Short mmCIF file of C-alpha atoms and ligand atoms in Angstrom, two decimals:
data_model
loop_
_atom_site.label_atom_id
_atom_site.label_comp_id
_atom_site.label_asym_id
_atom_site.label_seq_id
_atom_site.Cartn_x
_atom_site.Cartn_y
_atom_site.Cartn_z
CA MET A 270 -3.32 -16.34 -4.02
CA GLU A 271 -6.98 -15.56 -4.31
CA ALA A 272 -8.74 -16.00 -7.63
CA THR A 273 -12.10 -14.41 -8.21
CA LYS A 274 -13.93 -13.95 -11.45
CA PRO A 275 -13.21 -10.85 -13.54
CA PHE A 276 -15.65 -8.10 -12.58
CA THR A 277 -16.87 -7.22 -16.02
CA GLU A 278 -16.96 -10.54 -17.72
CA ALA A 279 -18.39 -9.09 -20.92
CA LYS A 280 -15.52 -6.61 -21.16
CA GLU A 281 -12.02 -7.58 -22.19
CA CYS A 282 -9.35 -6.58 -19.67
CA LEU A 283 -8.36 -3.02 -20.42
CA ILE A 284 -4.66 -2.18 -20.66
CA TRP A 285 -3.41 1.42 -20.78
CA ASP A 286 0.09 0.91 -22.19
CA ARG A 287 -0.10 -2.35 -24.08
CA GLU A 288 3.45 -1.98 -25.44
CA HIS A 289 5.08 -1.95 -22.01
CA GLU A 290 2.60 -3.90 -19.92
CA THR A 291 2.55 -6.91 -22.25
CA MET A 292 6.16 -6.77 -23.45
CA PRO A 293 7.76 -10.22 -23.94
CA ARG A 294 10.05 -10.87 -20.98
CA PRO A 295 13.39 -10.94 -22.82
CA GLN A 296 12.62 -7.54 -24.32
CA LEU A 297 11.44 -6.20 -20.95
CA GLU A 298 14.62 -7.39 -19.26
CA LYS A 299 16.75 -5.76 -21.95
CA LEU A 300 14.94 -2.47 -21.36
CA GLN A 301 15.33 -2.86 -17.59
CA LEU A 302 19.07 -3.41 -17.93
CA GLU A 303 19.55 -0.34 -20.10
CA ARG A 304 17.57 1.76 -17.63
CA LEU A 305 19.33 0.27 -14.62
CA GLN A 306 22.73 1.14 -16.11
CA GLN A 307 21.61 4.72 -16.74
CA THR A 308 20.19 5.04 -13.24
CA VAL A 309 23.32 3.70 -11.56
CA GLU A 310 25.48 6.09 -13.56
CA ARG A 311 23.20 9.01 -12.66
CA CYS A 312 23.33 8.07 -8.96
CA TYR A 313 27.11 7.61 -8.96
CA ASP A 314 27.82 10.87 -10.77
CA ARG A 315 25.25 13.10 -9.10
CA VAL A 316 24.43 11.85 -5.60
CA PRO A 317 27.44 11.92 -3.20
CA PHE A 318 25.71 9.39 -0.90
CA TYR A 319 25.74 6.75 -3.66
CA LYS A 320 29.28 7.54 -4.79
CA GLU A 321 30.56 7.06 -1.26
CA LYS A 322 28.60 3.86 -0.73
CA MET A 323 29.62 2.36 -4.07
CA ASP A 324 33.27 3.34 -3.61
CA ALA A 325 33.24 1.68 -0.18
CA LEU A 326 31.93 -1.54 -1.77
CA GLY A 327 34.40 -1.25 -4.65
CA VAL A 328 31.67 -1.24 -7.27
CA ARG A 329 31.52 1.10 -10.27
CA PRO A 330 28.69 1.81 -12.71
CA GLU A 331 30.41 -0.23 -15.44
CA ASP A 332 30.27 -3.33 -13.22
CA ILE A 333 26.52 -3.57 -13.86
CA LYS A 334 26.53 -5.87 -16.88
CA THR A 335 23.44 -7.98 -16.18
CA LEU A 336 20.27 -7.50 -14.14
CA LYS A 337 21.64 -9.88 -11.52
CA ASP A 338 24.51 -7.46 -10.92
CA VAL A 339 22.04 -5.25 -9.07
CA SER A 340 22.94 -7.30 -6.00
CA LYS A 341 26.42 -5.69 -6.08
CA LEU A 342 24.85 -2.32 -5.32
CA PRO A 343 24.36 -0.90 -1.83
CA PHE A 344 20.94 -0.91 -0.18
CA THR A 345 19.17 2.35 0.61
CA THR A 346 17.19 2.54 3.84
CA LYS A 347 14.67 5.01 5.21
CA HIS A 348 17.37 5.99 7.69
CA ASP A 349 19.74 6.91 4.81
CA LEU A 350 17.05 9.08 3.26
CA ARG A 351 16.39 10.85 6.55
CA GLU A 352 20.11 11.44 7.05
CA ASN A 353 20.14 13.20 3.72
CA TYR A 354 17.09 15.32 4.50
CA PRO A 355 15.76 17.27 2.75
CA PHE A 356 17.31 17.36 -0.74
CA LYS A 357 20.72 15.66 -0.61
CA MET A 358 19.48 12.53 -2.43
CA PHE A 359 18.32 14.54 -5.44
CA ALA A 360 20.11 13.98 -8.75
CA GLU A 361 18.87 17.20 -10.34
CA PRO A 362 19.33 20.85 -9.31
CA MET A 363 16.29 22.38 -7.57
CA LYS A 364 15.73 24.46 -10.71
CA LYS A 365 14.56 21.25 -12.42
CA VAL A 366 12.49 20.01 -9.47
CA VAL A 367 8.89 21.14 -9.95
CA ARG A 368 7.12 19.34 -7.07
CA LEU A 369 7.88 17.98 -3.61
CA HIS A 370 5.99 15.35 -1.63
CA ALA A 371 6.89 13.81 1.70
CA SER A 372 6.12 10.65 3.63
CA SER A 373 3.78 10.77 6.57
CA GLY A 374 6.54 9.93 9.06
CA THR A 375 5.20 10.37 12.57
CA THR A 376 8.60 10.41 14.24
CA GLY A 377 11.62 12.39 13.12
CA LYS A 378 12.05 13.94 9.72
CA PRO A 379 9.92 12.82 6.79
CA VAL A 380 11.33 11.40 3.58
CA VAL A 381 11.19 14.03 0.86
CA ALA A 382 10.53 13.11 -2.75
CA GLY A 383 11.30 15.50 -5.61
CA TYR A 384 9.88 15.29 -9.14
CA THR A 385 10.96 16.85 -12.41
CA ALA A 386 8.32 17.63 -15.04
CA LYS A 387 9.21 14.33 -16.72
CA ASP A 388 8.85 12.43 -13.42
CA LEU A 389 5.35 13.86 -13.04
CA ASP A 390 4.51 12.77 -16.54
CA THR A 391 5.80 9.24 -15.83
CA TRP A 392 3.78 9.13 -12.63
CA ALA A 393 0.55 10.16 -14.36
CA GLU A 394 1.15 7.43 -16.94
CA LEU A 395 1.67 4.81 -14.22
CA MET A 396 -1.47 5.91 -12.42
CA ALA A 397 -3.42 5.76 -15.68
CA ARG A 398 -2.22 2.14 -15.94
CA VAL A 399 -3.43 1.45 -12.39
CA LEU A 400 -6.89 2.89 -12.97
CA THR A 401 -7.26 1.28 -16.39
CA SER A 402 -6.33 -2.12 -14.97
CA GLY A 403 -9.46 -1.80 -12.82
CA GLY A 404 -11.59 -0.93 -15.85
CA VAL A 405 -11.65 2.88 -15.51
CA THR A 406 -12.39 4.80 -18.72
CA ASP A 407 -13.32 8.34 -19.72
CA GLU A 408 -16.90 7.50 -18.82
CA ASP A 409 -16.14 7.15 -15.11
CA ILE A 410 -16.56 9.60 -12.28
CA VAL A 411 -13.67 9.09 -9.89
CA HIS A 412 -14.21 10.17 -6.28
CA ASN A 413 -10.75 10.66 -4.83
CA ALA A 414 -10.77 10.56 -1.03
CA TYR A 415 -7.02 10.07 -0.63
CA GLY A 416 -5.47 13.03 1.19
CA TYR A 417 -4.21 15.86 -1.01
CA GLY A 418 -1.04 17.55 0.19
CA LEU A 419 2.41 16.21 0.94
CA PHE A 420 1.00 12.65 0.97
CA THR A 421 1.33 11.16 -2.51
CA GLY A 422 -2.10 9.45 -2.57
CA GLY A 423 -4.29 12.42 -3.49
CA MET A 424 -2.31 13.95 -6.32
CA GLY A 425 -1.10 10.58 -7.59
CA PHE A 426 -4.63 9.35 -8.25
CA HIS A 427 -5.73 12.81 -9.37
CA TYR A 428 -3.40 13.12 -12.33
CA GLY A 429 -3.78 9.45 -13.25
CA ALA A 430 -7.55 9.80 -13.44
CA GLU A 431 -7.24 12.96 -15.53
CA ARG A 432 -4.93 11.16 -17.90
CA THR A 433 -7.51 8.41 -18.50
CA GLY A 434 -10.06 11.09 -19.37
CA ALA A 435 -12.29 10.18 -16.43
CA THR A 436 -13.99 12.92 -14.41
CA ILE A 437 -12.01 13.42 -11.22
CA VAL A 438 -13.68 14.65 -8.03
CA PRO A 439 -10.78 15.87 -5.83
CA VAL A 440 -12.48 15.57 -2.42
CA SER A 441 -9.46 14.56 -0.28
CA GLY A 442 -10.05 13.06 3.20
CA GLY A 443 -12.46 14.36 5.84
CA LEU A 444 -15.94 15.94 5.96
CA THR A 445 -17.31 12.44 5.65
CA LYS A 446 -20.98 13.31 5.51
CA ARG A 447 -20.41 15.70 2.65
CA GLN A 448 -18.41 13.04 0.80
CA VAL A 449 -21.34 10.65 0.89
CA MET A 450 -23.71 13.36 -0.35
CA LEU A 451 -21.36 14.04 -3.26
CA TRP A 452 -21.08 10.32 -4.05
CA ARG A 453 -24.79 10.17 -4.49
CA ASP A 454 -25.32 13.52 -6.21
CA PHE A 455 -22.41 13.25 -8.66
CA GLY A 456 -22.98 9.55 -9.30
CA ALA A 457 -19.41 8.48 -8.56
CA THR A 458 -18.59 5.13 -10.18
CA VAL A 459 -15.09 4.76 -8.72
CA LEU A 460 -13.75 5.34 -5.21
CA CYS A 461 -10.10 5.90 -4.33
CA SER A 462 -9.30 5.85 -0.59
CA THR A 463 -7.50 3.95 2.12
CA PRO A 464 -9.34 0.72 2.99
CA SER A 465 -9.98 1.98 6.51
CA TYR A 466 -11.49 5.26 5.34
CA SER A 467 -13.75 3.46 2.86
CA LEU A 468 -15.36 1.74 5.85
CA VAL A 469 -15.87 5.08 7.57
CA LEU A 470 -17.60 6.29 4.40
CA ALA A 471 -19.70 3.11 4.29
CA GLU A 472 -20.72 3.62 7.89
CA GLN A 473 -21.75 7.20 7.12
CA ALA A 474 -23.77 6.11 4.09
CA ALA A 475 -25.64 3.60 6.24
CA GLU A 476 -26.30 6.26 8.85
CA MET A 477 -27.81 8.47 6.16
CA GLY A 478 -30.11 5.60 5.19
CA LEU A 479 -28.38 4.96 1.88
CA ASP A 480 -28.15 1.50 0.39
CA PRO A 481 -25.13 1.43 -1.95
CA ALA A 482 -26.80 -1.09 -4.27
CA ARG A 483 -29.90 1.05 -4.63
CA ASP A 484 -28.73 4.62 -4.10
CA LEU A 485 -25.11 4.77 -5.27
CA SER A 486 -23.40 3.99 -8.57
CA LEU A 487 -20.02 2.81 -7.24
CA ARG A 488 -18.61 -0.21 -9.06
CA ALA A 489 -14.86 -0.17 -8.42
CA GLY A 490 -12.56 1.02 -5.66
CA PHE A 491 -8.77 1.44 -5.52
CA PHE A 492 -7.54 0.80 -2.02
CA GLY A 493 -4.02 0.94 -0.64
CA ALA A 494 -1.50 2.91 1.45
CA GLU A 495 -1.91 0.50 4.39
CA PRO A 496 -2.04 -3.28 4.88
CA TRP A 497 -5.50 -4.83 4.60
CA THR A 498 -6.49 -8.46 4.71
CA LEU A 499 -8.65 -10.42 2.28
CA GLU A 500 -11.36 -10.50 4.92
CA MET A 501 -11.27 -6.70 4.99
CA LYS A 502 -11.53 -6.64 1.20
CA LYS A 503 -14.67 -8.80 1.33
CA GLU A 504 -16.16 -6.56 3.98
CA ILE A 505 -15.56 -3.42 1.87
CA GLU A 506 -16.97 -5.05 -1.28
CA GLU A 507 -20.12 -6.08 0.56
CA LYS A 508 -20.64 -2.82 2.38
CA LEU A 509 -20.11 -0.62 -0.68
CA ASN A 510 -21.32 -2.92 -3.44
CA LEU A 511 -18.18 -2.50 -5.52
CA GLU A 512 -15.16 -4.48 -6.69
CA ALA A 513 -12.05 -3.68 -4.63
CA PHE A 514 -8.63 -3.41 -6.27
CA ASP A 515 -5.47 -3.51 -4.19
CA THR A 516 -3.01 -0.82 -5.19
CA TYR A 517 0.48 -0.35 -3.81
CA GLY A 518 3.19 2.26 -3.76
CA LEU A 519 5.46 4.33 -1.55
CA THR A 520 6.81 7.87 -1.40
CA GLU A 521 10.42 6.72 -1.75
CA LEU A 522 9.76 5.17 -5.16
CA ILE A 523 7.16 7.58 -6.62
CA GLY A 524 3.97 7.27 -4.52
CA PRO A 525 1.09 5.03 -5.64
CA GLY A 526 1.72 3.52 -9.09
CA VAL A 527 4.29 0.85 -8.27
CA SER A 528 1.83 -2.03 -8.62
CA SER A 529 -1.89 -2.76 -8.78
CA GLU A 530 -4.40 -5.56 -9.26
CA CYS A 531 -6.13 -6.44 -12.53
CA PRO A 532 -9.65 -7.95 -12.66
CA TYR A 533 -8.21 -11.44 -12.03
CA HIS A 534 -7.13 -10.41 -8.53
CA ASN A 535 -4.23 -12.79 -8.39
CA GLY A 536 -1.48 -10.45 -7.28
CA LEU A 537 -0.49 -6.86 -8.03
CA HIS A 538 1.18 -6.25 -11.39
CA ILE A 539 4.46 -4.42 -10.85
CA ASN A 540 5.30 -1.73 -13.37
CA GLU A 541 8.60 -3.45 -14.06
CA ASP A 542 9.71 -1.17 -16.86
CA HIS A 543 10.00 1.53 -14.16
CA PHE A 544 10.87 -0.47 -11.03
CA LEU A 545 13.26 -3.37 -10.60
CA VAL A 546 12.09 -5.73 -7.89
CA GLU A 547 14.02 -8.12 -5.64
CA THR A 548 13.08 -10.08 -2.54
CA ILE A 549 15.58 -10.44 0.28
CA ASP A 550 15.87 -12.15 3.61
CA PRO A 551 15.27 -9.20 5.97
CA ASP A 552 17.78 -10.51 8.51
CA THR A 553 20.74 -11.32 6.27
CA GLY A 554 20.09 -9.16 3.20
CA GLU A 555 20.53 -12.25 1.01
CA VAL A 556 18.65 -12.17 -2.33
CA LEU A 557 15.92 -14.82 -2.49
CA PRO A 558 14.63 -16.58 -5.62
CA PRO A 559 11.21 -15.48 -7.01
CA GLY A 560 8.35 -17.24 -5.25
CA THR A 561 10.02 -17.05 -1.83
CA PRO A 562 8.43 -14.84 0.82
CA GLY A 563 10.65 -12.00 1.99
CA GLU A 564 11.17 -8.26 2.13
CA MET A 565 10.68 -6.44 -1.13
CA VAL A 566 13.53 -4.27 -2.39
CA LEU A 567 12.91 -1.79 -5.22
CA THR A 568 15.17 0.17 -7.56
CA SER A 569 13.76 3.04 -9.63
CA LEU A 570 14.64 2.74 -13.32
CA THR A 571 13.41 5.99 -14.84
CA LYS A 572 13.28 8.62 -12.14
CA GLU A 573 15.22 11.82 -12.76
CA ALA A 574 15.02 13.97 -9.60
CA PHE A 575 15.08 11.29 -6.92
CA PRO A 576 16.46 7.98 -8.19
CA VAL A 577 16.72 5.23 -5.57
CA LEU A 578 18.89 2.13 -5.61
CA ARG A 579 17.73 -1.03 -3.81
CA PHE A 580 15.33 0.63 -1.40
CA ARG A 581 14.47 -1.63 1.52
CA THR A 582 10.70 -1.29 1.66
CA ARG A 583 10.27 -3.40 4.83
CA ASP A 584 7.11 -4.73 3.14
CA ARG A 585 6.69 -8.50 3.20
CA THR A 586 5.46 -10.18 0.04
CA VAL A 587 6.07 -12.92 -2.55
CA ILE A 588 6.93 -12.18 -6.19
CA VAL A 589 5.42 -14.39 -8.89
CA GLN A 590 6.67 -14.25 -12.46
CA LYS A 591 4.04 -16.37 -14.26
CA PRO A 592 2.09 -14.52 -16.97
CA CYS A 593 -1.44 -13.49 -16.03
CA ALA A 594 -4.74 -14.25 -17.79
CA CYS A 595 -5.23 -10.50 -18.31
CA GLY A 596 -2.41 -10.47 -20.86
CA ARG A 597 0.17 -8.57 -18.84
CA THR A 598 3.63 -10.11 -18.71
CA THR A 599 4.83 -8.14 -15.69
CA ALA A 600 5.68 -9.90 -12.42
CA ARG A 601 3.10 -9.80 -9.68
CA MET A 602 3.49 -9.31 -5.96
CA GLN A 603 1.11 -10.89 -3.51
CA ARG A 604 -0.84 -8.48 -1.35
CA VAL A 605 1.41 -7.06 1.35
CA THR A 606 0.58 -8.79 4.60
CA GLY A 607 2.48 -6.30 6.72
CA ARG A 608 5.80 -4.66 7.23
CA THR A 609 8.78 -6.38 8.78
CA ASP A 610 8.84 -3.55 11.31
CA ASP A 611 5.07 -3.90 12.05
CA MET A 612 5.70 -7.21 13.70
CA LEU A 613 5.02 -7.04 17.42
CA ILE A 614 6.99 -9.22 19.75
CA ILE A 615 4.66 -9.98 22.62
CA ARG A 616 5.96 -12.21 25.39
CA GLY A 617 8.56 -13.45 22.95
CA VAL A 618 6.00 -14.41 20.29
CA ASN A 619 5.87 -12.79 16.84
CA VAL A 620 2.49 -11.25 16.22
CA PHE A 621 1.37 -9.58 12.99
CA PRO A 622 -1.59 -7.18 13.15
CA SER A 623 -2.97 -8.81 9.98
CA GLN A 624 -3.42 -12.10 11.89
CA ILE A 625 -5.56 -10.27 14.42
CA GLU A 626 -7.59 -8.55 11.71
CA SER A 627 -8.34 -11.91 10.06
CA VAL A 628 -9.63 -13.35 13.33
CA ILE A 629 -11.83 -10.31 14.05
CA LEU A 630 -13.39 -10.32 10.62
CA SER A 631 -14.18 -14.04 10.77
CA ILE A 632 -16.57 -13.35 13.66
CA PRO A 633 -19.91 -12.12 12.27
CA ASP A 634 -20.91 -9.95 15.24
CA LEU A 635 -17.77 -7.82 15.07
CA GLU A 636 -17.11 -4.75 12.96
CA PRO A 637 -13.79 -4.06 11.16
CA GLN A 638 -12.98 -1.30 13.66
CA TYR A 639 -10.33 -2.34 16.14
CA VAL A 640 -7.22 -1.26 17.98
CA ILE A 641 -4.42 -3.33 19.46
CA VAL A 642 -2.86 -2.00 22.67
CA VAL A 643 0.38 -3.40 24.03
CA ASP A 644 1.82 -2.30 27.34
CA ARG A 645 4.15 -3.63 30.00
CA GLY A 646 2.27 -4.71 33.11
CA SER A 647 3.44 -4.28 36.70
CA SER A 648 5.08 -7.72 36.64
CA HIS A 649 7.04 -6.63 33.54
CA MET A 650 4.99 -9.03 31.45
CA ASP A 651 3.63 -7.68 28.19
CA ASP A 652 0.01 -6.80 28.51
CA PHE A 653 -1.88 -7.26 25.27
CA GLU A 654 -5.40 -6.08 24.63
CA VAL A 655 -7.57 -6.09 21.51
CA LEU A 656 -10.50 -3.68 21.45
CA VAL A 657 -13.16 -4.27 18.79
CA GLU A 658 -16.49 -2.71 18.02
CA CYS A 659 -19.52 -4.97 17.80
CA THR A 660 -22.41 -4.65 15.36
CA GLU A 661 -25.60 -2.76 16.22
CA ASN A 662 -27.31 -6.12 15.95
CA LEU A 663 -25.33 -7.56 18.84
CA LEU A 664 -26.40 -4.65 21.03
CA THR A 665 -30.03 -5.64 20.64
CA LYS A 666 -29.30 -9.08 22.15
CA GLU A 667 -28.88 -9.96 25.82
CA ASP A 668 -25.70 -9.06 27.72
CA ALA A 669 -24.62 -12.69 27.66
CA ALA A 670 -24.34 -12.53 23.87
CA MET A 671 -21.71 -9.79 24.10
CA LEU A 672 -19.75 -11.81 26.63
CA GLU A 673 -19.95 -14.86 24.44
CA VAL A 674 -18.52 -12.98 21.45
CA GLN A 675 -15.76 -11.61 23.65
CA GLU A 676 -14.85 -15.09 24.85
CA ARG A 677 -14.92 -16.44 21.30
CA LEU A 678 -12.56 -13.67 20.19
CA SER A 679 -10.09 -14.44 23.02
CA ARG A 680 -10.25 -18.14 22.23
CA GLU A 681 -9.66 -17.70 18.50
CA LEU A 682 -6.86 -15.19 19.04
CA TYR A 683 -5.19 -17.73 21.31
CA GLN A 684 -5.56 -20.46 18.67
CA VAL A 685 -3.96 -18.30 15.98
CA LEU A 686 -1.29 -16.50 18.02
CA GLY A 687 -0.51 -18.99 20.75
CA ILE A 688 -0.65 -16.36 23.47
CA ASN A 689 -3.44 -14.94 25.58
CA ALA A 690 -4.90 -11.60 24.63
CA ARG A 691 -7.43 -9.69 26.65
CA SER A 692 -10.23 -8.88 24.30
CA LYS A 693 -12.78 -6.23 24.84
CA VAL A 694 -15.88 -5.83 22.71
CA VAL A 695 -17.02 -2.21 22.72
CA LYS A 696 -20.11 -0.41 21.39
CA PRO A 697 -20.27 0.61 17.71
CA LYS A 698 -18.66 3.93 16.75
CA THR A 699 -16.67 4.33 19.94
CA LEU A 700 -13.16 3.82 18.56
CA GLN A 701 -11.42 6.64 16.77
CA ARG A 702 -11.86 6.82 12.97
CA SER A 703 -9.12 7.97 10.62
CA GLU A 704 -9.40 9.97 7.43
CA GLY A 705 -6.28 8.43 5.94
CA LYS A 706 -4.16 5.57 7.18
CA ALA A 707 -5.63 3.90 10.25
CA LYS A 708 -3.60 3.60 13.42
CA ARG A 709 -4.31 0.07 14.56
CA VAL A 710 -1.49 -0.50 17.02
CA VAL A 711 -0.72 1.46 20.17
CA ASP A 712 2.50 0.17 21.68
CA MET A 713 2.98 1.82 25.04
CA ARG A 714 6.06 -0.22 25.96
CA ASP A 715 8.52 2.26 24.51
CA ILE A 716 6.62 5.27 25.74
CA ASN A 717 6.03 4.26 29.33
CA HIS A 718 9.15 2.30 30.19
O1 DLL B 912 1.03 5.03 0.97
C1 DLL B 912 1.44 5.60 -1.34
C2 DLL B 912 0.08 5.11 -1.70
C3 DLL B 912 -0.96 6.01 -1.76
C4 DLL B 912 -0.12 3.78 -2.03
C5 DLL B 912 -2.22 5.57 -2.14
C6 DLL B 912 -1.38 3.33 -2.42
C7 DLL B 912 -2.42 4.23 -2.45
P1 DLL B 912 3.68 6.08 1.88
O2 DLL B 912 2.86 7.00 2.70
O3 DLL B 912 5.10 6.40 1.65
O4 DLL B 912 3.05 5.93 0.43
O5 DLL B 912 3.57 4.64 2.54
C8 DLL B 912 4.14 3.52 1.91
O6 DLL B 912 2.45 2.06 2.84
O7 DLL B 912 5.76 0.85 2.29
C9 DLL B 912 3.51 -0.02 2.69
O8 DLL B 912 3.99 -0.37 3.97
C10 DLL B 912 2.18 0.66 2.82
N1 DLL B 912 1.32 0.35 1.67
C11 DLL B 912 1.12 1.08 0.56
N2 DLL B 912 0.23 0.46 -0.26
C12 DLL B 912 -0.10 -0.71 0.35
C13 DLL B 912 -0.95 -1.80 0.01
C14 DLL B 912 1.77 5.50 0.14
N3 DLL B 912 -1.67 -1.84 -1.09
C15 DLL B 912 3.88 2.28 2.71
N4 DLL B 912 -1.00 -2.85 0.88
C16 DLL B 912 4.39 1.03 2.05
C17 DLL B 912 -0.29 -2.84 2.02
C18 DLL B 912 0.60 -0.78 1.56
N5 DLL B 912 0.51 -1.84 2.40
#
C-alpha cells in the first residue's frame, strides 16, 4: 500500500463520527452482529427473493448467531437485481420510499435503488464522514462535478457536503469551460468528480491560461466511481495542485459512502458499522481470510428500503484490518485495481486495463488520455490496439521522436502483458472526453462476430 505524508501536518486528522469510526473492534463486531440479524430478518420476511433463496439453502434468520454465519447466506448478483427490476427487492412499501436512484447500466435494465427518509439521513452521515476524512469543514467551498440525476455521485456528495456545513456548488458534469470559471471565481477549495473528468477540467484550466497553484484555491479532491491507478492519482495531484482522496461506493449498497481514504492514504476506510465486508474467490465463491486478494462482497447492515445480502461487487481488492494512524479502527480496502469482469482475455492472456494505464503514465511524453480497442482480425486472432494522446511538447519535436515514444510504449506493454499490442500515439485532444465515467475499453469482438 502507498504511504504518503498527511496533507495538513499541522492539523489533527478530522473524524466526523468519532463514536462509530473509532469504536473498539469487539464493540463494533457486536453492533455489526445485531444489525446483521435485523437485516436478515427484514430480508426474509419482506423480500420474496431472499425468502426463496434462503429456504432453498435451508437457512433461517435464527441461524445467524455469529458474524461468520454470514457465509451461510445466499449471494446477491447484479443479475438477481435486474431480474427483480424495478422494485421487487424493496423491503418497504413505495409509500415509505422517498427517492430512487439507478445504476448507469449501459446494457439491459439498470439496478434501481430506493431510499426511505432514514436511508437518506444515513447516507448524508456517511458522506459527511467521507468528506471530513479528507479534512473538509464548514469553511470549505465544495465544487461538485459528479453527475446529478439517477447516478448516485452528484446527490451523494451534495448532501454530505451540506451536512458538514461546507458551501456546496452543485455544478454536475459538463459545460467544462464554465466549471473552470466558477472554480476560480467562487474560490473552490474542494473538487468532487470522477478521476477522468478531473483531467478534462485540468486540461481546460491550462487552455484558459490558468495555473492551479497561482490562480485556483483547490486543496483536496474526492475521486471515485471508476478504477484509477496510483500513477493517475499522481498526475491529477500535479495537474491540479491538490491532494487526491480515493472514494468508493456503488448504487447497490447506497452510492458513494461505502469507503474512503484518510490523510494517511493507506487504504480506504470501510464504514463497517453500515456494511459488512467479505472477500471471496471469484471462481469458487469460497470466503478468503483478510489480507488475501479477491472479490469484495458487501452486506448492508442498516438500510431500510433496499437491504442487500452478500452483494457480489465484482471489484477486486484486499481487506486489511490493522488500525490506522488516523485513529479509525475500521477495516481498510486497498484501492480497487479493477473489476473481475473488466479483465480482457486477449489471445488467451489475462489483461487488466489498469496495467495498461500504469505503463502509459510511466512514459513522460504521454497524456493520461487513452483507449484500448480489441477486435478479432481476419485470421481470427485478437487484434489489440492502444491509442494514447501525446503531450503538446512531443509535437514540437521531430517526427522520429513520436515514433520512438510509440515503439517504447509497444515494448513496455509487451514486457508487462507478455503479448504484442499495436500502439498508436495520437495528437493531444483527439480522443473523446467523458463528463462522468470514462470509457477506456472498446471490445468489438462481441459486436462484430
Ligand atoms: O460509482 C458510486 C460512486 C459515486 C462512487 C461517486 C464514488 C464516487 P455505480 O455507478 O453503481 O456507483 O458504480 C459502482 O464503480 O462497483 C466499482 O467498480 C466502481 N468504483 C466506484 N468507486 C470506485 C473507486 C458509483 N474509488 C462501481 N475505485 C463499483 C475504483 C470504483 N472503482
